[in-house]
PDB file of C-alpha atoms in Angstrom:
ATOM      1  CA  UNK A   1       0.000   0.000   0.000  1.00 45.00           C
ATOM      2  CA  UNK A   2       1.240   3.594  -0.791  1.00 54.00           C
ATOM      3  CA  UNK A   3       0.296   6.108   1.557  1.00 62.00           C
ATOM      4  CA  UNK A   4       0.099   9.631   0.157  1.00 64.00           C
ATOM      5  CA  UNK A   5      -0.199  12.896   1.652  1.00 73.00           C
ATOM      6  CA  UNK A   6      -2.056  15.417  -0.227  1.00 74.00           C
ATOM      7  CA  UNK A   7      -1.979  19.902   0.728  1.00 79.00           C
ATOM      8  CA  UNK A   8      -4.634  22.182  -0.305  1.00 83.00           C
ATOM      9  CA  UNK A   9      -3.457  25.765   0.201  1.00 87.00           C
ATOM     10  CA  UNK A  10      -5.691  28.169  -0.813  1.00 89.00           C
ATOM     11  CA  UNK A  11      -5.409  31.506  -1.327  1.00 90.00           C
ATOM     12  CA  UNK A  12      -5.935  33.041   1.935  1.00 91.00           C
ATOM     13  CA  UNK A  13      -2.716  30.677   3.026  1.00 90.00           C
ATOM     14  CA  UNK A  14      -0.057  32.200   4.772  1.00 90.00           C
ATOM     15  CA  UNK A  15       2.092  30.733   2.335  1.00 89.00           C
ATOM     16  CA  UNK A  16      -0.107  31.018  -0.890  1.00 91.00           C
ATOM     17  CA  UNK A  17       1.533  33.994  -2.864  1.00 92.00           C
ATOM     18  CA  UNK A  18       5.466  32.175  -2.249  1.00 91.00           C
ATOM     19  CA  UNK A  19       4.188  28.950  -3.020  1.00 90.00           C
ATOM     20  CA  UNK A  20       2.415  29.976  -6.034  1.00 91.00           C
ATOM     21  CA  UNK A  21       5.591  32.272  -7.368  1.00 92.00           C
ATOM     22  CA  UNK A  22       7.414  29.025  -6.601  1.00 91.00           C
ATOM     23  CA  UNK A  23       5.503  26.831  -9.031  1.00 90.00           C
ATOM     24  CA  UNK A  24       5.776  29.742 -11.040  1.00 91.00           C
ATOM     25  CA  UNK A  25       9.793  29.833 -11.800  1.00 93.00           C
ATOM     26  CA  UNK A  26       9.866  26.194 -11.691  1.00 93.00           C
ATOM     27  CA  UNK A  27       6.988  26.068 -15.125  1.00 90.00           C
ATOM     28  CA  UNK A  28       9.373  28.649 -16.296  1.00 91.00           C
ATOM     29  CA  UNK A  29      12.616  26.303 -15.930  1.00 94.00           C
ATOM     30  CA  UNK A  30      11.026  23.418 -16.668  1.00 90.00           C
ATOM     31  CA  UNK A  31       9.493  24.660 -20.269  1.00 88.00           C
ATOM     32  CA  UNK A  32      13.553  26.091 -20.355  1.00 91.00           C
ATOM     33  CA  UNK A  33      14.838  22.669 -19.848  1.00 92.00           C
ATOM     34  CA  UNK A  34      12.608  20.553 -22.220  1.00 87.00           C
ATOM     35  CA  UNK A  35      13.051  22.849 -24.942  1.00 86.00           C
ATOM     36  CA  UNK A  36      16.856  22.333 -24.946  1.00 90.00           C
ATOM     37  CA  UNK A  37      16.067  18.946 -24.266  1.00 89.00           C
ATOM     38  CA  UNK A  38      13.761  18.472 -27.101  1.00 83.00           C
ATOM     39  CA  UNK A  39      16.062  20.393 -29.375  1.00 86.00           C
ATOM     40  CA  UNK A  40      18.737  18.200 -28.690  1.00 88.00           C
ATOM     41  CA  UNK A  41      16.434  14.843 -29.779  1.00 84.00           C
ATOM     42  CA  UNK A  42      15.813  16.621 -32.965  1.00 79.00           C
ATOM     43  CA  UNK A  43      19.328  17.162 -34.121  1.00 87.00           C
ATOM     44  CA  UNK A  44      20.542  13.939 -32.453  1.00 88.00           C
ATOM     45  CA  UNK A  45      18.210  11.785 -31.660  1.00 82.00           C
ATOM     46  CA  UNK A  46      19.545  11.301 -28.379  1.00 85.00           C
ATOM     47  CA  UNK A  47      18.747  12.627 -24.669  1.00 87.00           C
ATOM     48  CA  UNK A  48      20.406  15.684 -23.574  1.00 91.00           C
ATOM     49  CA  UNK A  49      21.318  13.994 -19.989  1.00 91.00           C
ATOM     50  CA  UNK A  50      20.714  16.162 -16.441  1.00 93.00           C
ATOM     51  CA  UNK A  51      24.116  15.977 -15.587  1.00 94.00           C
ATOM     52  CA  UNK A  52      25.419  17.646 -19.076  1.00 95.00           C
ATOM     53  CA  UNK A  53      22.173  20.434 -19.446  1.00 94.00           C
ATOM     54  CA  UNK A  54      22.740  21.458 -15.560  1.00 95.00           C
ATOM     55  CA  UNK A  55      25.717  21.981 -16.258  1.00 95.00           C
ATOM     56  CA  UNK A  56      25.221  24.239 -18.814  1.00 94.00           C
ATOM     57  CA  UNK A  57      22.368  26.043 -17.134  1.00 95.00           C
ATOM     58  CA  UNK A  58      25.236  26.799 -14.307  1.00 95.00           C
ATOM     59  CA  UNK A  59      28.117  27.807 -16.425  1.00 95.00           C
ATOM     60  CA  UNK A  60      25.726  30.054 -17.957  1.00 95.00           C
ATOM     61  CA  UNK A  61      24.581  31.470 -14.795  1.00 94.00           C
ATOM     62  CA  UNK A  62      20.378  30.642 -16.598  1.00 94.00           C
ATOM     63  CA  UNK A  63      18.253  33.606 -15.099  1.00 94.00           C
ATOM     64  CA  UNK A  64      14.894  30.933 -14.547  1.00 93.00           C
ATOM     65  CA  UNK A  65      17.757  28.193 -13.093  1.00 95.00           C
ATOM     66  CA  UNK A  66      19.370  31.410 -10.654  1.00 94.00           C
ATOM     67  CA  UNK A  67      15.324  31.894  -9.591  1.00 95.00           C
ATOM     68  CA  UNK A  68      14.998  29.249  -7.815  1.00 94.00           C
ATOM     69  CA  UNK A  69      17.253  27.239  -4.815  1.00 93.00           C
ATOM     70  CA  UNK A  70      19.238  24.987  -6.199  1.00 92.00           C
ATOM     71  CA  UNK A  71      17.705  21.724  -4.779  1.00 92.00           C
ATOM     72  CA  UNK A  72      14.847  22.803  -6.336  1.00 93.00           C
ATOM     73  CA  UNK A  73      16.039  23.715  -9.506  1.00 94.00           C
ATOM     74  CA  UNK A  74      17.961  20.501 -10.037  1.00 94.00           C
ATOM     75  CA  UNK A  75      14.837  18.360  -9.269  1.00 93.00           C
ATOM     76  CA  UNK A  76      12.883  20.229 -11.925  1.00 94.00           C
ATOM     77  CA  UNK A  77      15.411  19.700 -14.318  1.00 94.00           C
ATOM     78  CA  UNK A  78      15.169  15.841 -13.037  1.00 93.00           C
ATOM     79  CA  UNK A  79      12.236  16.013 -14.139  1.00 89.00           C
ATOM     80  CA  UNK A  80      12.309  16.831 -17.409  1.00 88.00           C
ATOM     81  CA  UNK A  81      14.549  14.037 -17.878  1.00 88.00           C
ATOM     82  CA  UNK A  82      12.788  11.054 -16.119  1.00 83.00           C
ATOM     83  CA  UNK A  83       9.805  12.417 -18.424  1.00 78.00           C
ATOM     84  CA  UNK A  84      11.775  12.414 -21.619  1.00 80.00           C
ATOM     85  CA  UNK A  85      13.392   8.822 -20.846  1.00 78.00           C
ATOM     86  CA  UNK A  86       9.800   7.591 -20.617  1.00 70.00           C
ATOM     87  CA  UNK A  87       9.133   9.051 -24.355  1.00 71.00           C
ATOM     88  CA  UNK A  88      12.066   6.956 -25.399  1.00 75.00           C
ATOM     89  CA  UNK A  89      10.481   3.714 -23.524  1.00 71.00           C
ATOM     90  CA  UNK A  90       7.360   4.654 -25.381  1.00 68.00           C
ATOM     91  CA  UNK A  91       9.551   4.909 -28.743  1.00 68.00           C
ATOM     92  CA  UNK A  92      10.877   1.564 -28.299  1.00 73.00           C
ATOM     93  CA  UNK A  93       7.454   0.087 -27.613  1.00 68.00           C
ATOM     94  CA  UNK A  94       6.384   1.580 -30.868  1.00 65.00           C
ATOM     95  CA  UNK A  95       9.227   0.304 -32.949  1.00 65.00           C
ATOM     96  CA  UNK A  96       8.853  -3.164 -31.319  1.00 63.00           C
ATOM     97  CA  UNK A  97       5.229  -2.846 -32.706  1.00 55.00           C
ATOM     98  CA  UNK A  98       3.610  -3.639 -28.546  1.00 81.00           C
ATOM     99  CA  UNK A  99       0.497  -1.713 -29.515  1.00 85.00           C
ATOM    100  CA  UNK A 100      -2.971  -2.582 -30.845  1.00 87.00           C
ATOM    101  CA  UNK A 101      -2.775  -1.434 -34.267  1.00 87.00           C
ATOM    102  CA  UNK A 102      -6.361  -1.312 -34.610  1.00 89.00           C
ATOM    103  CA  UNK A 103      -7.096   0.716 -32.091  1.00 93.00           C
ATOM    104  CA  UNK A 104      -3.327   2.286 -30.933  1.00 93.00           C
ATOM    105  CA  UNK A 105      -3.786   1.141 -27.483  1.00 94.00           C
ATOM    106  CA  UNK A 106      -0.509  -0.256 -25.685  1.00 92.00           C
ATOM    107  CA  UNK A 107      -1.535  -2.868 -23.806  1.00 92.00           C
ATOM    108  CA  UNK A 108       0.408  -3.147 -21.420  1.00 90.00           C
ATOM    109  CA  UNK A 109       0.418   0.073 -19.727  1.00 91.00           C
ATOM    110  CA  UNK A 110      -3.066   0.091 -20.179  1.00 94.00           C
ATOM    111  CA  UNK A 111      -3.512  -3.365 -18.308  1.00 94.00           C
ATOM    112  CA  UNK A 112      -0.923  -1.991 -15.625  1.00 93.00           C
ATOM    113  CA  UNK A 113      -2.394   1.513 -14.950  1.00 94.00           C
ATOM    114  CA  UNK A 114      -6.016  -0.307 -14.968  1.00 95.00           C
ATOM    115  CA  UNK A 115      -4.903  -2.841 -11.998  1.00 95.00           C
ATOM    116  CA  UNK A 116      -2.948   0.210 -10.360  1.00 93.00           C
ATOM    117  CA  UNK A 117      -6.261   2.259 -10.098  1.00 93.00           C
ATOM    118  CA  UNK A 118      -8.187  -0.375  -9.586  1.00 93.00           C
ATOM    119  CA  UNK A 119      -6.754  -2.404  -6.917  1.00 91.00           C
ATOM    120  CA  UNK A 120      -9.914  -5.381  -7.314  1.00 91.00           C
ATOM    121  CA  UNK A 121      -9.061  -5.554 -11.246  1.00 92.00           C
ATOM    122  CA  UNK A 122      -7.121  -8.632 -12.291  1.00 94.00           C
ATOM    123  CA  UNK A 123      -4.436  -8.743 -15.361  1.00 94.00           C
ATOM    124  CA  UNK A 124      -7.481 -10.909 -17.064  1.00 95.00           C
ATOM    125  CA  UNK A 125     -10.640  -8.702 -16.101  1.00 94.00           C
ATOM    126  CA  UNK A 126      -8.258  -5.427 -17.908  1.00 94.00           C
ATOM    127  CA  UNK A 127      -7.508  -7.661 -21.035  1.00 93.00           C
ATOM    128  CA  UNK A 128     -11.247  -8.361 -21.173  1.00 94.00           C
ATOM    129  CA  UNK A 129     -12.021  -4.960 -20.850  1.00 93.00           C
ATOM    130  CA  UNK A 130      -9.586  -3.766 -23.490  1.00 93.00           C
ATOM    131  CA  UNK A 131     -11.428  -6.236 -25.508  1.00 93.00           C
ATOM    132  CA  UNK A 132     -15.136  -4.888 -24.925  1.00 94.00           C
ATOM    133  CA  UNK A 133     -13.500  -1.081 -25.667  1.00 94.00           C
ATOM    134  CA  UNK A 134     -12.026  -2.483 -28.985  1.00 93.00           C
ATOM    135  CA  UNK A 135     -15.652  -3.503 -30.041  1.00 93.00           C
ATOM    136  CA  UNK A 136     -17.731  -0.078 -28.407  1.00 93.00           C
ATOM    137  CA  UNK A 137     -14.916   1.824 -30.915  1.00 94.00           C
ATOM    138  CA  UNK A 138     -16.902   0.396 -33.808  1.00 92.00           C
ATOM    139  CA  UNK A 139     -19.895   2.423 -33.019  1.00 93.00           C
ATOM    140  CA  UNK A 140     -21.110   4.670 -35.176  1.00 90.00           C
ATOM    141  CA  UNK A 141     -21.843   7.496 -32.382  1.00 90.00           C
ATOM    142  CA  UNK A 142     -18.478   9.692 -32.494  1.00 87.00           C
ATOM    143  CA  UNK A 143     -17.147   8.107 -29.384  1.00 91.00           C
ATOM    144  CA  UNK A 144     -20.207   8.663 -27.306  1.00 93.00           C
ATOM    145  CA  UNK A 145     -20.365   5.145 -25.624  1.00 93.00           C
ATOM    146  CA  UNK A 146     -15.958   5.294 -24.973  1.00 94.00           C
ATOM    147  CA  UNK A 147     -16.834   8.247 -23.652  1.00 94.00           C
ATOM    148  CA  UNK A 148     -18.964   7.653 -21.155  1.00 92.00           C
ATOM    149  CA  UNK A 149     -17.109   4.460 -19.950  1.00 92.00           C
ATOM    150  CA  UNK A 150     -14.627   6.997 -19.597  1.00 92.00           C
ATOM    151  CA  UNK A 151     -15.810   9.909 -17.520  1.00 90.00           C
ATOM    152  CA  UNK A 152     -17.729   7.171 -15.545  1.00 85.00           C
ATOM    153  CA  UNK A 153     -17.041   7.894 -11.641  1.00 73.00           C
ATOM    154  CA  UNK A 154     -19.520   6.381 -10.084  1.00 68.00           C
ATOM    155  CA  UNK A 155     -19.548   2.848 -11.172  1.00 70.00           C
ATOM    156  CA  UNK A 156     -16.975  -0.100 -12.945  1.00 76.00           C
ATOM    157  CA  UNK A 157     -13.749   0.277 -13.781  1.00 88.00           C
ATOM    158  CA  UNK A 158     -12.263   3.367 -14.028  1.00 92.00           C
ATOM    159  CA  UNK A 159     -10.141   4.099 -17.024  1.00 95.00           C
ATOM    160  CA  UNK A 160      -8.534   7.424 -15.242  1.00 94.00           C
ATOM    161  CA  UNK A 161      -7.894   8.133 -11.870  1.00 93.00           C
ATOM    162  CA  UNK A 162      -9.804  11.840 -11.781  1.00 90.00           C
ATOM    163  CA  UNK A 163      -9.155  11.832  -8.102  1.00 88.00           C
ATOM    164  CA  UNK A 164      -5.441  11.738  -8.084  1.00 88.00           C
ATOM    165  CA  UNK A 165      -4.528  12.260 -11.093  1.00 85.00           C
ATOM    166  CA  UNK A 166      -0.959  11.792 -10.715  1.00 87.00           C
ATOM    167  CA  UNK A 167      -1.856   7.873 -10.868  1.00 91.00           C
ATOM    168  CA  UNK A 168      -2.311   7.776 -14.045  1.00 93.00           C
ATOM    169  CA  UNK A 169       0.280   6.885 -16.620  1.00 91.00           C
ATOM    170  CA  UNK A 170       1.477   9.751 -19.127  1.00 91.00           C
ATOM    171  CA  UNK A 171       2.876   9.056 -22.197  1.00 89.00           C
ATOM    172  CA  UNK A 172       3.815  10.910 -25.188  1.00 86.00           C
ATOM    173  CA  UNK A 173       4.775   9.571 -28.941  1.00 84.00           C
ATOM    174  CA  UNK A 174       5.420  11.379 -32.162  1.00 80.00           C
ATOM    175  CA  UNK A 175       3.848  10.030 -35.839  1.00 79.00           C
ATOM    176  CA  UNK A 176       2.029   7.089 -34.414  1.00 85.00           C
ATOM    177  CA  UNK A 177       0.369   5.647 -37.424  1.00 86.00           C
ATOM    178  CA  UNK A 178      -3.698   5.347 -37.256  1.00 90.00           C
ATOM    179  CA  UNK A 179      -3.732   2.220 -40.061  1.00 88.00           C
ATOM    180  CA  UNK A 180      -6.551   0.418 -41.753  1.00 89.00           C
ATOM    181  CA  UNK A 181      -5.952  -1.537 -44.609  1.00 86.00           C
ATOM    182  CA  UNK A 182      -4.189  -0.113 -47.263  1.00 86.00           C
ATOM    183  CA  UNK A 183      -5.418   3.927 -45.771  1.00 88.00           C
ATOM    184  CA  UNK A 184      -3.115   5.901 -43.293  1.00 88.00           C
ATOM    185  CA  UNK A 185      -2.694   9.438 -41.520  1.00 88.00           C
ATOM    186  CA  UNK A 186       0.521  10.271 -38.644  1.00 85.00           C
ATOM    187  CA  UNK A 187      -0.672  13.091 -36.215  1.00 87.00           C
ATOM    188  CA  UNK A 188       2.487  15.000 -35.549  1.00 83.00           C
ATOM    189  CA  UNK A 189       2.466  14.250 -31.480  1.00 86.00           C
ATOM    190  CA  UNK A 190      -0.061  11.654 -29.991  1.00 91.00           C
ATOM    191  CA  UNK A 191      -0.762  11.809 -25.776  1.00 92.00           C
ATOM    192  CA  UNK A 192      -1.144   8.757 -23.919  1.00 93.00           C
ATOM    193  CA  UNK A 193      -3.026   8.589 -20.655  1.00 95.00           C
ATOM    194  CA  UNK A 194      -2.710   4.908 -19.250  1.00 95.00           C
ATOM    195  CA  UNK A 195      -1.680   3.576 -22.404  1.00 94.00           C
ATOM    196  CA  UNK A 196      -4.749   5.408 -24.379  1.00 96.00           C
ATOM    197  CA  UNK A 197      -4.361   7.806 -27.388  1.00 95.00           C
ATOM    198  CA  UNK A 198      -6.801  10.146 -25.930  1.00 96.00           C
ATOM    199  CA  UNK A 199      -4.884  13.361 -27.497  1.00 94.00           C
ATOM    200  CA  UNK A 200      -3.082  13.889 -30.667  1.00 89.00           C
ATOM    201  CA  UNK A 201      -1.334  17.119 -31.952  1.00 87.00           C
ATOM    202  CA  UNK A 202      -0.821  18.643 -35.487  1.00 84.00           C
ATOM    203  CA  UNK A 203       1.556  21.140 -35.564  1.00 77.00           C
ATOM    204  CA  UNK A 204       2.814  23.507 -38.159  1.00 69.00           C
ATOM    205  CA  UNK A 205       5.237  26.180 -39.096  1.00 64.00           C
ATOM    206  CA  UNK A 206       3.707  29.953 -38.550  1.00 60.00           C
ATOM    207  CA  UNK A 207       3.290  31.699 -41.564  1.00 59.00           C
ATOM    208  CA  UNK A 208       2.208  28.587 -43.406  1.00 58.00           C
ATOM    209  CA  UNK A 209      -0.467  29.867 -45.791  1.00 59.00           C
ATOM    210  CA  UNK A 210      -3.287  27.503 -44.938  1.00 63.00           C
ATOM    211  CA  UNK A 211      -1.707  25.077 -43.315  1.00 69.00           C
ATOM    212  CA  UNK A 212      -3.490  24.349 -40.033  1.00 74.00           C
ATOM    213  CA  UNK A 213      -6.784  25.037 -41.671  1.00 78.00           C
ATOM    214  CA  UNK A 214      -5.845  22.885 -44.311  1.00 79.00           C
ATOM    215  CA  UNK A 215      -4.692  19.795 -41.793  1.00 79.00           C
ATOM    216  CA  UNK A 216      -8.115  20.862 -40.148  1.00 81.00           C
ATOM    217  CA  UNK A 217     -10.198  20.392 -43.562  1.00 85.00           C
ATOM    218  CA  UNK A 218      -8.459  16.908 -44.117  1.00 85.00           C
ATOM    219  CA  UNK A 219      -9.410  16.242 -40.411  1.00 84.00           C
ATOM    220  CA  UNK A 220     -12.464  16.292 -40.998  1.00 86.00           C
ATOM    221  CA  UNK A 221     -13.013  13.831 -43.807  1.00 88.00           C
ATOM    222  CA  UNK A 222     -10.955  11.311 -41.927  1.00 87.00           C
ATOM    223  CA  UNK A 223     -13.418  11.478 -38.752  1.00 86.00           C
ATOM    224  CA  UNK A 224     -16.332  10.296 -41.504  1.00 89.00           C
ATOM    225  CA  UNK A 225     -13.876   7.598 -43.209  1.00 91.00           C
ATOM    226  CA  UNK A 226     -15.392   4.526 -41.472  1.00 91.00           C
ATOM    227  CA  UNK A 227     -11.469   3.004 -41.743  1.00 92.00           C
ATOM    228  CA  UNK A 228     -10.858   5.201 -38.849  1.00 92.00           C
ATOM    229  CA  UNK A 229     -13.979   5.156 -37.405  1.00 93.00           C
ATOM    230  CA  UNK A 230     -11.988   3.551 -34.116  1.00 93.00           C
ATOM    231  CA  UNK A 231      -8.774   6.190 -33.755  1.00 93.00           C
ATOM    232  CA  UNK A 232     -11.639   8.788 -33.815  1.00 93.00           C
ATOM    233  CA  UNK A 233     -13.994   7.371 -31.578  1.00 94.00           C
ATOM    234  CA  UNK A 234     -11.370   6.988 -29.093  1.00 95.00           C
ATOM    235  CA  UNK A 235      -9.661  10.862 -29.173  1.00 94.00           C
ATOM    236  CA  UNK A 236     -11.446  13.249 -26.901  1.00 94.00           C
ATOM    237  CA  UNK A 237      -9.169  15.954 -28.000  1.00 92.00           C
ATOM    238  CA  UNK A 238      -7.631  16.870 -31.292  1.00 89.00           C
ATOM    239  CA  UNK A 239      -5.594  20.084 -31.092  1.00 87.00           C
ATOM    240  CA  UNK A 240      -3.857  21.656 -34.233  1.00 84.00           C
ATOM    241  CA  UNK A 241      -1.218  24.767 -33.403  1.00 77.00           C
ATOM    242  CA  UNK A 242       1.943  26.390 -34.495  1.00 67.00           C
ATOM    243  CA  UNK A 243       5.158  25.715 -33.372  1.00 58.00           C
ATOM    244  CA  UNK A 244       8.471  27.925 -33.554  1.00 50.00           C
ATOM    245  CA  UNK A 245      11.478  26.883 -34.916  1.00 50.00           C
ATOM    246  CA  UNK A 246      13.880  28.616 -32.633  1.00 42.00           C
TER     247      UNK A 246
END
C-alpha cells in the first residue's frame, strides 16, 4: 500500500503567494529545460542527460535556473529528464510494434495503470475490458459510448484516476500511425493517458499559408472515413497549433 499525503493551500494561506511564485519559476525552468532537451532529440536523436544540461544552465549562470534554490532547480530539471526517458520507452514500444494497431492502445500500460487504479481488477478482467473497448470503438456514435465508460465515476472500472490524477500513466509519442488496410494518416504528437491515445497534436510552421486550416479540412473527412472510425472514436481531443522553430 502507498500512503500519500495530499496539501490544499488556498489563497488566503499564509504561504499562498510564495508557493504559487514558486511553481511559477519552476513552469518557467522546466518549459527552459525541455526545450533544450527536445532540441537536442531533434538534431541527435539522443537525450540531452541532467548531468550535461545542468551543467550548462550553471556555467551560464540561466536567469529561470538562478530563480529558484538549487535543490529545487535541479529536481525540476530531473524532471524533465525522467519524463523524456519515458518518451524513449514509449519509442521503443512503438518500434517493437507492442500496440494494438487497430485501435493504438498499448496494452500493457493500459492493463498496468487499470490494476494500479483499480486495486480489485485482475491482469485478465483489464484484457477483457480492453477487448469490450475495442468492439464499443466500432460504433457509429463519435465516441459517445468510450466516452462515457470513460468519464464514468460512479460505477466499474475506471479508465482514469480523476481523483489523483498523478496515478495515471502519461505518455507521449510522435507520428504514431492510425492504419486500416491499405489507408493511413501520422498526427504530428499523440498523448497517452494509461496507455490510451486520448490526445493527438498537429503542428505547423507559422506563416504557413493555410496550413493548419488545411490539416483541419483533411481532419475532418478522416473522422467520416469509417477506416478510422476507431482512432476517432477513441480521441477526446484533437488540437492543431503552431510551433516555432527557434
Amino acid at each position: 500500500m502507498v500512503l500519500v499525503e495530499k496539501h490544499i493551500i488556498k489563497p488566503k494561506h499564509k504561504y499562498y503567494d510564495e508557493i504559487d511564485n514558486l511553481c511559477w519559476l519552476s513552469k518557467n525552468l522546466y518549459n527552459s529545460t525541455l526545450y533544450n532537451v527536445r532540441q537536442y532529440y531533434f538534431e541527435n536523436k539522443k537525450l540531452l542527460k541532467y548531468q550535461i544540461i545542468n551543467k550548462m544552465y550553471v556555467d551560464t549562470n540561466n536567469e529561470d535556473y538562478r530563480a529558484l534554490p538549487a535543490k529545487i532547480a535541479k529536481h525540476t530539471q530531473m524532471l524533465v529528464e525522467h519524463n523524456f526517458k519515458s518518451f524513449f520507452g514509449l519509442l521503443k514500444l512503438k518500434g517493437k510494434g507492442k500496440y494494438d494497431k487497430p485501435t493504438n492502445i498499448f496494452p500493457d500500460i493500459f492493463i498496468e495503470s487499470l490494476c494500479r487504479i483499480n486495486p480489485d481488477l485482475s491482469p485478465d478482467d483489464a484484457r477483457r475490458l480492453l477487448t469490450d473497448i475495442t468492439i464499443e470503438l466500432d460504433n457509429e456514435d463519435l465516441g459517445q459510448k468510450f466516452y462515457e465508460r470513460l468519464t464514468n465515476q460512479s460505477g466499474g472500472k475506471k479508465l482514469i484516476d480523476f481523483q489523483n490524477f498523478n496515478n495515471n500513466n502519461f505518455h507521449v509519442v510522435t507520428e504514431l500511425p492510425c492504419s486500416n488496410g491499405d489507408e493511413e494518416f501520422r498526427p504530428d504528437i499523440t498523448l497517452l493517458i494509461n496507455g490510451m491515445p486520448l490526445v493527438f497534436i498537429e503542428v505547423k510552421k507559422p506563416n504557413n499559408k493555410g496550413g493548419i486550416g488545411e490539416e483541419r479540412e483533411r481532419m475532418g473527412k478522416r473522422a467520416t472515413n469509417p477506416k478510422f472510425r476507431r482512432f476517432i472514436n477513441i480521441t477526446q481531443f484533437i488540437i492543431f497549433g503552431a510551433v516555432l522553430d527557434n
